């Protein structure tokens, strides 16, 4: 069974929340259980190529991503998680990711002004990379705020792509941390069709990646740091979700069972 992991953080390469530590353990443990796992992460400027032994995947060079009326290209680099047999794929683009901070300026702790454009590039870049790989995931497992646009994109711009036909999309909130909402310009960056129901992904009039993930995913899962935040902040969506919580080893076992159940549905 092929599982694509989409996350903005994974230890030891990048950490924003405790999700990074789980991402270091969970995919590797599931691969040991026989699942075929791929992980896609932004190649932030804080990630040192030499120290982390990154190298470019030449056959994936020059992947292009349309952002508004321009085309940005990227390199794909890989590195192994220390003491694990699992590789992480890094989306490398200097325009959006070569910075000291992840989504906040390291000096001011303020969000970068172009985070909407950066998030659009990352989410579309993930799907364009999968297309170039020629790899058809059975499940796309999206983690937290930064990957919230992918369920929406799969159901709209990428709905006719053969790579994603029959793919099940899981949106996993490990933490309620929301790193930003955006104006309608994000739809322009994504090149969304005018017919798309923009209000469906807005919270208080602003585009909310978490709402997009909850609204358009096929399945929703919550992690250890979640309590009743979905009901509190997104109760109007009427989302049903499954709690998969516990120690890392418990979570690994539960997700193995969960993926196998998805396979049967």
Tab-separated table of N, CA and C in Angstrom, residues 24-141:
chain	number	residue	atom	x	y	z
A	24	UNK	N	9.129	12.005	12.399
A	24	UNK	CA	10.412	11.302	12.328
A	24	UNK	C	10.221	9.813	12.565
A	25	UNK	N	9.281	9.481	13.443
A	25	UNK	CA	9.105	8.081	13.846
A	25	UNK	C	8.035	7.356	13.032
A	26	UNK	N	6.882	7.990	12.860
A	26	UNK	CA	5.711	7.288	12.329
A	26	UNK	C	5.911	6.723	10.920
A	27	UNK	N	6.316	7.520	9.926
A	27	UNK	CA	6.445	6.954	8.578
A	27	UNK	C	7.466	5.810	8.503
A	28	UNK	N	8.592	5.974	9.224
A	28	UNK	CA	9.619	4.923	9.212
A	28	UNK	C	9.090	3.633	9.825
A	29	UNK	N	8.341	3.764	10.911
A	29	UNK	CA	7.805	2.564	11.566
A	29	UNK	C	6.770	1.877	10.684
A	30	UNK	N	6.004	2.670	9.943
A	30	UNK	CA	5.006	2.083	9.042
A	30	UNK	C	5.671	1.422	7.840
A	31	UNK	N	6.774	1.999	7.377
A	31	UNK	CA	7.507	1.344	6.290
A	31	UNK	C	8.041	-0.008	6.751
A	32	UNK	N	8.483	-0.075	8.002
A	32	UNK	CA	8.950	-1.352	8.550
A	32	UNK	C	7.823	-2.382	8.611
A	33	UNK	N	6.594	-1.900	8.637
A	33	UNK	CA	5.430	-2.805	8.667
A	33	UNK	C	4.977	-3.200	7.260
A	34	UNK	N	5.686	-2.730	6.236
A	34	UNK	CA	5.377	-3.147	4.871
A	34	UNK	C	4.693	-2.122	3.998
A	35	UNK	N	4.426	-0.916	4.525
A	35	UNK	CA	3.834	0.146	3.720
A	35	UNK	C	4.935	0.846	2.908
A	36	UNK	N	4.579	1.306	1.712
A	36	UNK	CA	5.517	2.059	0.882
A	36	UNK	C	5.260	3.542	1.114
A	37	UNK	N	6.227	4.219	1.725
A	37	UNK	CA	6.030	5.585	2.196
A	37	UNK	C	6.913	6.557	1.417
A	38	UNK	N	6.347	7.701	1.035
A	38	UNK	CA	7.108	8.821	0.510
A	38	UNK	C	6.740	10.053	1.340
A	39	UNK	N	7.726	10.899	1.636
A	39	UNK	CA	7.497	12.122	2.407
A	39	UNK	C	7.994	13.311	1.593
A	40	UNK	N	7.198	14.385	1.526
A	40	UNK	CA	7.584	15.595	0.809
A	40	UNK	C	7.563	16.789	1.760
A	41	UNK	N	8.682	17.493	1.798
A	41	UNK	CA	8.903	18.587	2.757
A	41	UNK	C	9.543	19.766	2.026
A	42	UNK	N	9.206	21.004	2.390
A	42	UNK	CA	9.946	22.140	1.809
A	42	UNK	C	11.420	22.081	2.204
A	43	UNK	N	12.298	22.485	1.285
A	43	UNK	CA	13.729	22.547	1.595
A	43	UNK	C	14.019	23.966	2.092
A	44	UNK	N	13.815	24.166	3.400
A	44	UNK	CA	14.023	25.472	4.009
A	44	UNK	C	15.502	25.862	3.984
A	45	UNK	N	15.750	27.169	4.058
A	45	UNK	CA	17.117	27.655	4.090
A	45	UNK	C	17.886	27.215	5.319
A	46	UNK	N	17.180	26.783	6.352
A	46	UNK	CA	17.825	26.317	7.578
A	46	UNK	C	18.351	24.891	7.459
A	47	UNK	N	18.014	24.200	6.393
A	47	UNK	CA	18.436	22.808	6.207
A	47	UNK	C	19.749	22.798	5.426
A	48	UNK	N	20.816	22.403	6.079
A	48	UNK	CA	22.142	22.398	5.476
A	48	UNK	C	22.338	21.120	4.649
A	49	UNK	N	22.633	21.306	3.351
A	49	UNK	CA	22.768	20.157	2.455
A	49	UNK	C	23.864	19.201	2.909
A	50	UNK	N	25.027	19.758	3.200
A	50	UNK	CA	26.161	18.891	3.535
A	50	UNK	C	25.952	18.174	4.855
A	51	UNK	N	25.507	18.914	5.875
A	51	UNK	CA	25.320	18.310	7.189
A	51	UNK	C	24.273	17.193	7.157
A	52	UNK	N	23.230	17.412	6.354
A	52	UNK	CA	22.141	16.425	6.297
A	52	UNK	C	22.254	15.456	5.115
A	53	UNK	N	23.350	15.576	4.361
A	53	UNK	CA	23.649	14.662	3.249
A	53	UNK	C	22.536	14.639	2.207
A	54	UNK	N	22.084	15.823	1.840
A	54	UNK	CA	21.097	15.928	0.771
A	54	UNK	C	21.784	15.803	-0.583
A	55	UNK	N	21.116	15.163	-1.513
A	55	UNK	CA	21.613	15.157	-2.883
A	55	UNK	C	20.433	15.261	-3.843
A	56	UNK	N	20.703	15.858	-5.003
A	56	UNK	CA	19.639	16.114	-5.964
A	56	UNK	C	19.256	14.847	-6.722
A	57	UNK	N	17.948	14.719	-6.983
A	57	UNK	CA	17.440	13.635	-7.827
A	57	UNK	C	17.376	14.195	-9.253
A	58	UNK	N	18.362	13.830	-10.063
A	58	UNK	CA	18.512	14.440	-11.376
A	58	UNK	C	17.290	14.208	-12.268
A	59	UNK	N	16.706	13.029	-12.185
A	59	UNK	CA	15.571	12.731	-13.064
A	59	UNK	C	14.335	13.571	-12.725
A	60	UNK	N	14.342	14.221	-11.575
A	60	UNK	CA	13.211	15.057	-11.182
A	60	UNK	C	13.530	16.546	-11.313
A	61	UNK	N	14.627	16.862	-12.001
A	61	UNK	CA	15.034	18.264	-12.130
A	61	UNK	C	14.042	19.046	-12.992
A	62	UNK	N	13.853	20.325	-12.616
A	62	UNK	CA	13.072	21.227	-13.458
A	62	UNK	C	11.578	21.048	-13.401
A	63	UNK	N	11.048	20.512	-12.310
A	63	UNK	CA	9.588	20.440	-12.164
A	63	UNK	C	9.043	21.865	-12.094
A	64	UNK	N	8.016	22.128	-12.866
A	64	UNK	CA	7.458	23.482	-12.943
A	64	UNK	C	6.115	23.566	-12.231
A	65	UNK	N	5.896	24.685	-11.552
A	65	UNK	CA	4.660	24.933	-10.816
A	65	UNK	C	4.115	26.287	-11.246
A	66	UNK	N	2.875	26.302	-11.689
A	66	UNK	CA	2.240	27.558	-12.091
A	66	UNK	C	1.682	28.276	-10.869
A	67	UNK	N	2.155	29.501	-10.665
A	67	UNK	CA	1.684	30.349	-9.567
A	67	UNK	C	1.220	31.666	-10.181
A	68	UNK	N	-0.070	31.890	-10.187
A	68	UNK	CA	-0.654	33.056	-10.852
A	68	UNK	C	-0.220	33.041	-12.318
A	69	UNK	N	0.393	34.109	-12.790
A	69	UNK	CA	0.757	34.184	-14.201
A	69	UNK	C	2.232	33.880	-14.445
A	70	UNK	N	2.898	33.264	-13.467
A	70	UNK	CA	4.308	32.913	-13.654
A	70	UNK	C	4.521	31.423	-13.399
A	71	UNK	N	5.663	30.951	-13.816
A	71	UNK	CA	6.022	29.549	-13.622
A	71	UNK	C	7.305	29.498	-12.804
A	72	UNK	N	7.254	28.801	-11.681
A	72	UNK	CA	8.432	28.614	-10.836
A	72	UNK	C	8.897	27.157	-10.976
A	73	UNK	N	10.189	26.962	-11.084
A	73	UNK	CA	10.727	25.608	-11.161
A	73	UNK	C	11.391	25.246	-9.837
A	74	UNK	N	11.598	23.968	-9.646
A	74	UNK	CA	12.238	23.532	-8.411
A	74	UNK	C	13.082	22.292	-8.663
A	75	UNK	N	14.024	22.082	-7.768
A	75	UNK	CA	14.798	20.849	-7.726
A	75	UNK	C	14.205	19.952	-6.641
A	76	UNK	N	14.438	18.672	-6.769
A	76	UNK	CA	14.046	17.739	-5.719
A	76	UNK	C	15.314	17.109	-5.163
A	77	UNK	N	15.471	17.201	-3.864
A	77	UNK	CA	16.614	16.596	-3.187
A	77	UNK	C	16.118	15.536	-2.210
A	78	UNK	N	16.972	14.612	-1.876
A	78	UNK	CA	16.598	13.557	-0.936
A	78	UNK	C	17.657	13.414	0.145
A	79	UNK	N	17.202	12.936	1.289
A	79	UNK	CA	18.099	12.587	2.388
A	79	UNK	C	17.404	11.527	3.221
A	80	UNK	N	18.177	10.751	3.923
A	80	UNK	CA	17.600	9.710	4.772
A	80	UNK	C	17.405	10.228	6.186
A	81	UNK	N	16.325	9.784	6.806
A	81	UNK	CA	16.136	10.063	8.226
A	81	UNK	C	17.210	9.298	9.002
A	82	UNK	N	17.936	9.954	9.904
A	82	UNK	CA	18.990	9.259	10.651
A	82	UNK	C	18.479	7.989	11.341
A	83	UNK	N	19.251	6.934	11.192
A	83	UNK	CA	18.947	5.637	11.829
A	83	UNK	C	17.639	5.028	11.325
A	84	UNK	N	17.248	5.387	10.117
A	84	UNK	CA	16.047	4.806	9.515
A	84	UNK	C	16.322	4.563	8.037
A	85	UNK	N	15.526	3.721	7.432
A	85	UNK	CA	15.711	3.375	6.023
A	85	UNK	C	14.765	4.168	5.128
A	86	UNK	N	14.288	5.283	5.637
A	86	UNK	CA	13.285	6.070	4.927
A	86	UNK	C	13.878	7.368	4.408
A	87	UNK	N	13.609	7.671	3.132
A	87	UNK	CA	14.083	8.903	2.527
A	87	UNK	C	13.009	9.985	2.576
A	88	UNK	N	13.472	11.220	2.731
A	88	UNK	CA	12.605	12.395	2.667
A	88	UNK	C	12.927	13.142	1.373
A	89	UNK	N	11.895	13.527	0.636
A	89	UNK	CA	12.065	14.328	-0.574
A	89	UNK	C	11.864	15.803	-0.211
A	90	UNK	N	12.803	16.646	-0.639
A	90	UNK	CA	12.752	18.075	-0.336
A	90	UNK	C	12.457	18.867	-1.602
A	91	UNK	N	11.471	19.770	-1.522
A	91	UNK	CA	11.150	20.661	-2.625
A	91	UNK	C	12.033	21.901	-2.482
A	92	UNK	N	12.959	22.077	-3.425
A	92	UNK	CA	13.983	23.106	-3.313
A	92	UNK	C	13.719	24.240	-4.303
A	93	UNK	N	13.365	25.402	-3.767
A	93	UNK	CA	13.131	26.592	-4.577
A	93	UNK	C	13.579	27.804	-3.767
A	94	UNK	N	14.573	28.539	-4.284
A	94	UNK	CA	15.142	29.650	-3.527
A	94	UNK	C	14.150	30.780	-3.294
A	95	UNK	N	13.259	31.015	-4.243
A	95	UNK	CA	12.320	32.137	-4.131
A	95	UNK	C	11.472	32.027	-2.870
A	96	UNK	N	10.998	30.820	-2.574
A	96	UNK	CA	10.029	30.652	-1.493
A	96	UNK	C	10.616	30.070	-0.191
A	97	UNK	N	11.701	29.310	-0.288
A	97	UNK	CA	12.115	28.557	0.892
A	97	UNK	C	13.507	28.884	1.422
A	98	UNK	N	14.313	29.646	0.681
A	98	UNK	CA	15.672	29.913	1.149
A	98	UNK	C	15.656	31.070	2.151
A	99	UNK	N	15.201	30.748	3.368
A	99	UNK	CA	15.069	31.750	4.428
A	99	UNK	C	15.462	31.133	5.766
A	100	UNK	N	15.774	32.003	6.703
A	100	UNK	CA	16.188	31.526	8.021
A	100	UNK	C	15.021	30.959	8.824
A	101	UNK	N	13.828	31.501	8.595
A	101	UNK	CA	12.659	31.016	9.310
A	101	UNK	C	11.852	30.067	8.443
A	102	UNK	N	10.907	29.356	9.046
A	102	UNK	CA	10.062	28.441	8.297
A	102	UNK	C	8.874	29.214	7.726
A	103	UNK	N	7.929	29.598	8.581
A	103	UNK	CA	6.826	30.435	8.117
A	103	UNK	C	6.810	31.799	8.804
A	104	UNK	N	7.738	31.978	9.753
A	104	UNK	CA	7.851	33.256	10.450
A	104	UNK	C	9.280	33.767	10.342
A	105	UNK	N	9.422	35.085	10.204
A	105	UNK	CA	10.730	35.707	10.140
A	105	UNK	C	11.480	35.438	11.450
A	106	UNK	N	12.676	34.912	11.331
A	106	UNK	CA	13.440	34.519	12.516
A	106	UNK	C	13.774	35.710	13.416
A	107	UNK	N	13.871	36.916	12.848
A	107	UNK	CA	14.224	38.097	13.639
A	107	UNK	C	13.019	38.722	14.330
A	108	UNK	N	11.903	38.794	13.630
A	108	UNK	CA	10.732	39.494	14.166
A	108	UNK	C	9.654	38.555	14.692
A	109	UNK	N	9.723	37.287	14.323
A	109	UNK	CA	8.704	36.277	14.639
A	109	UNK	C	7.355	36.596	14.002
A	110	UNK	N	7.365	37.502	13.027
A	110	UNK	CA	6.150	37.823	12.284
A	110	UNK	C	6.050	36.907	11.063
A	111	UNK	N	4.805	36.565	10.657
A	111	UNK	CA	4.659	35.726	9.456
A	111	UNK	C	5.225	36.439	8.227
A	112	UNK	N	5.810	35.676	7.327
A	112	UNK	CA	6.275	36.271	6.079
A	112	UNK	C	5.078	36.806	5.299
A	113	UNK	N	5.263	37.960	4.674
A	113	UNK	CA	4.161	38.591	3.953
A	113	UNK	C	3.695	37.775	2.762
A	114	UNK	N	4.570	36.938	2.214
A	114	UNK	CA	4.196	36.150	1.037
A	114	UNK	C	3.854	34.697	1.378
A	115	UNK	N	3.429	34.454	2.620
A	115	UNK	CA	3.111	33.082	3.014
A	115	UNK	C	1.986	32.469	2.171
A	116	UNK	N	1.037	33.274	1.721
A	116	UNK	CA	-0.035	32.731	0.871
A	116	UNK	C	0.561	32.156	-0.409
A	117	UNK	N	1.465	32.910	-1.013
A	117	UNK	CA	2.107	32.452	-2.249
A	117	UNK	C	3.006	31.247	-1.981
A	118	UNK	N	3.710	31.264	-0.868
A	118	UNK	CA	4.596	30.155	-0.510
A	118	UNK	C	3.804	28.878	-0.272
A	119	UNK	N	2.664	29.021	0.418
A	119	UNK	CA	1.838	27.849	0.706
A	119	UNK	C	1.225	27.288	-0.580
A	120	UNK	N	0.806	28.185	-1.467
A	120	UNK	CA	0.270	27.752	-2.761
A	120	UNK	C	1.333	26.967	-3.529
A	121	UNK	N	2.564	27.472	-3.534
A	121	UNK	CA	3.644	26.792	-4.236
A	121	UNK	C	3.919	25.421	-3.635
A	122	UNK	N	3.979	25.337	-2.319
A	122	UNK	CA	4.281	24.060	-1.670
A	122	UNK	C	3.197	23.020	-1.957
A	123	UNK	N	1.941	23.387	-1.781
A	123	UNK	CA	0.862	22.417	-1.972
A	123	UNK	C	0.758	21.957	-3.422
A	124	UNK	N	0.852	22.885	-4.374
A	124	UNK	CA	0.849	22.487	-5.781
A	124	UNK	C	2.137	21.742	-6.134
A	125	UNK	N	3.251	22.170	-5.553
A	125	UNK	CA	4.522	21.520	-5.834
A	125	UNK	C	4.545	20.061	-5.423
A	126	UNK	N	3.903	19.745	-4.312
A	126	UNK	CA	3.801	18.350	-3.875
A	126	UNK	C	3.112	17.505	-4.953
A	127	UNK	N	1.991	17.988	-5.436
A	127	UNK	CA	1.224	17.211	-6.408
A	127	UNK	C	1.944	17.124	-7.747
A	128	UNK	N	2.626	18.190	-8.148
A	128	UNK	CA	3.402	18.140	-9.387
A	128	UNK	C	4.574	17.165	-9.266
A	129	UNK	N	5.156	17.071	-8.080
A	129	UNK	CA	6.248	16.118	-7.863
A	129	UNK	C	5.757	14.686	-7.967
A	130	UNK	N	4.613	14.406	-7.388
A	130	UNK	CA	4.046	13.059	-7.467
A	130	UNK	C	3.754	12.692	-8.920
A	131	UNK	N	3.238	13.652	-9.688
A	131	UNK	CA	2.996	13.409	-11.112
A	131	UNK	C	4.290	13.042	-11.828
A	132	UNK	N	5.374	13.784	-11.561
A	132	UNK	CA	6.647	13.518	-12.227
A	132	UNK	C	7.223	12.159	-11.792
A	133	UNK	N	7.015	11.818	-10.534
A	133	UNK	CA	7.486	10.525	-10.052
A	133	UNK	C	6.805	9.363	-10.777
A	134	UNK	N	5.576	9.626	-11.272
A	134	UNK	CA	4.811	8.544	-11.879
A	134	UNK	C	4.386	7.508	-10.851
A	135	UNK	N	4.199	7.991	-9.640
A	135	UNK	CA	3.889	7.125	-8.492
A	135	UNK	C	2.452	7.403	-8.067
A	136	UNK	N	1.647	6.371	-7.962
A	136	UNK	CA	0.225	6.547	-7.653
A	136	UNK	C	-0.047	6.164	-6.203
A	137	UNK	N	-0.224	7.148	-5.325
A	137	UNK	CA	-0.462	6.824	-3.911
A	137	UNK	C	-1.887	6.309	-3.676
A	138	UNK	N	-1.998	5.323	-2.817
A	138	UNK	CA	-3.323	4.860	-2.388
A	138	UNK	C	-3.933	5.855	-1.406
A	139	UNK	N	-3.071	6.450	-0.597
A	139	UNK	CA	-3.503	7.429	0.414
A	139	UNK	C	-2.550	8.616	0.387
A	140	UNK	N	-3.108	9.817	0.404
A	140	UNK	CA	-2.318	11.020	0.668
A	140	UNK	C	-2.663	11.467	2.086
A	141	UNK	N	-1.663	11.442	2.948
A	141	UNK	CA	-1.863	11.744	4.372
A	141	UNK	C	-1.303	13.135	4.644
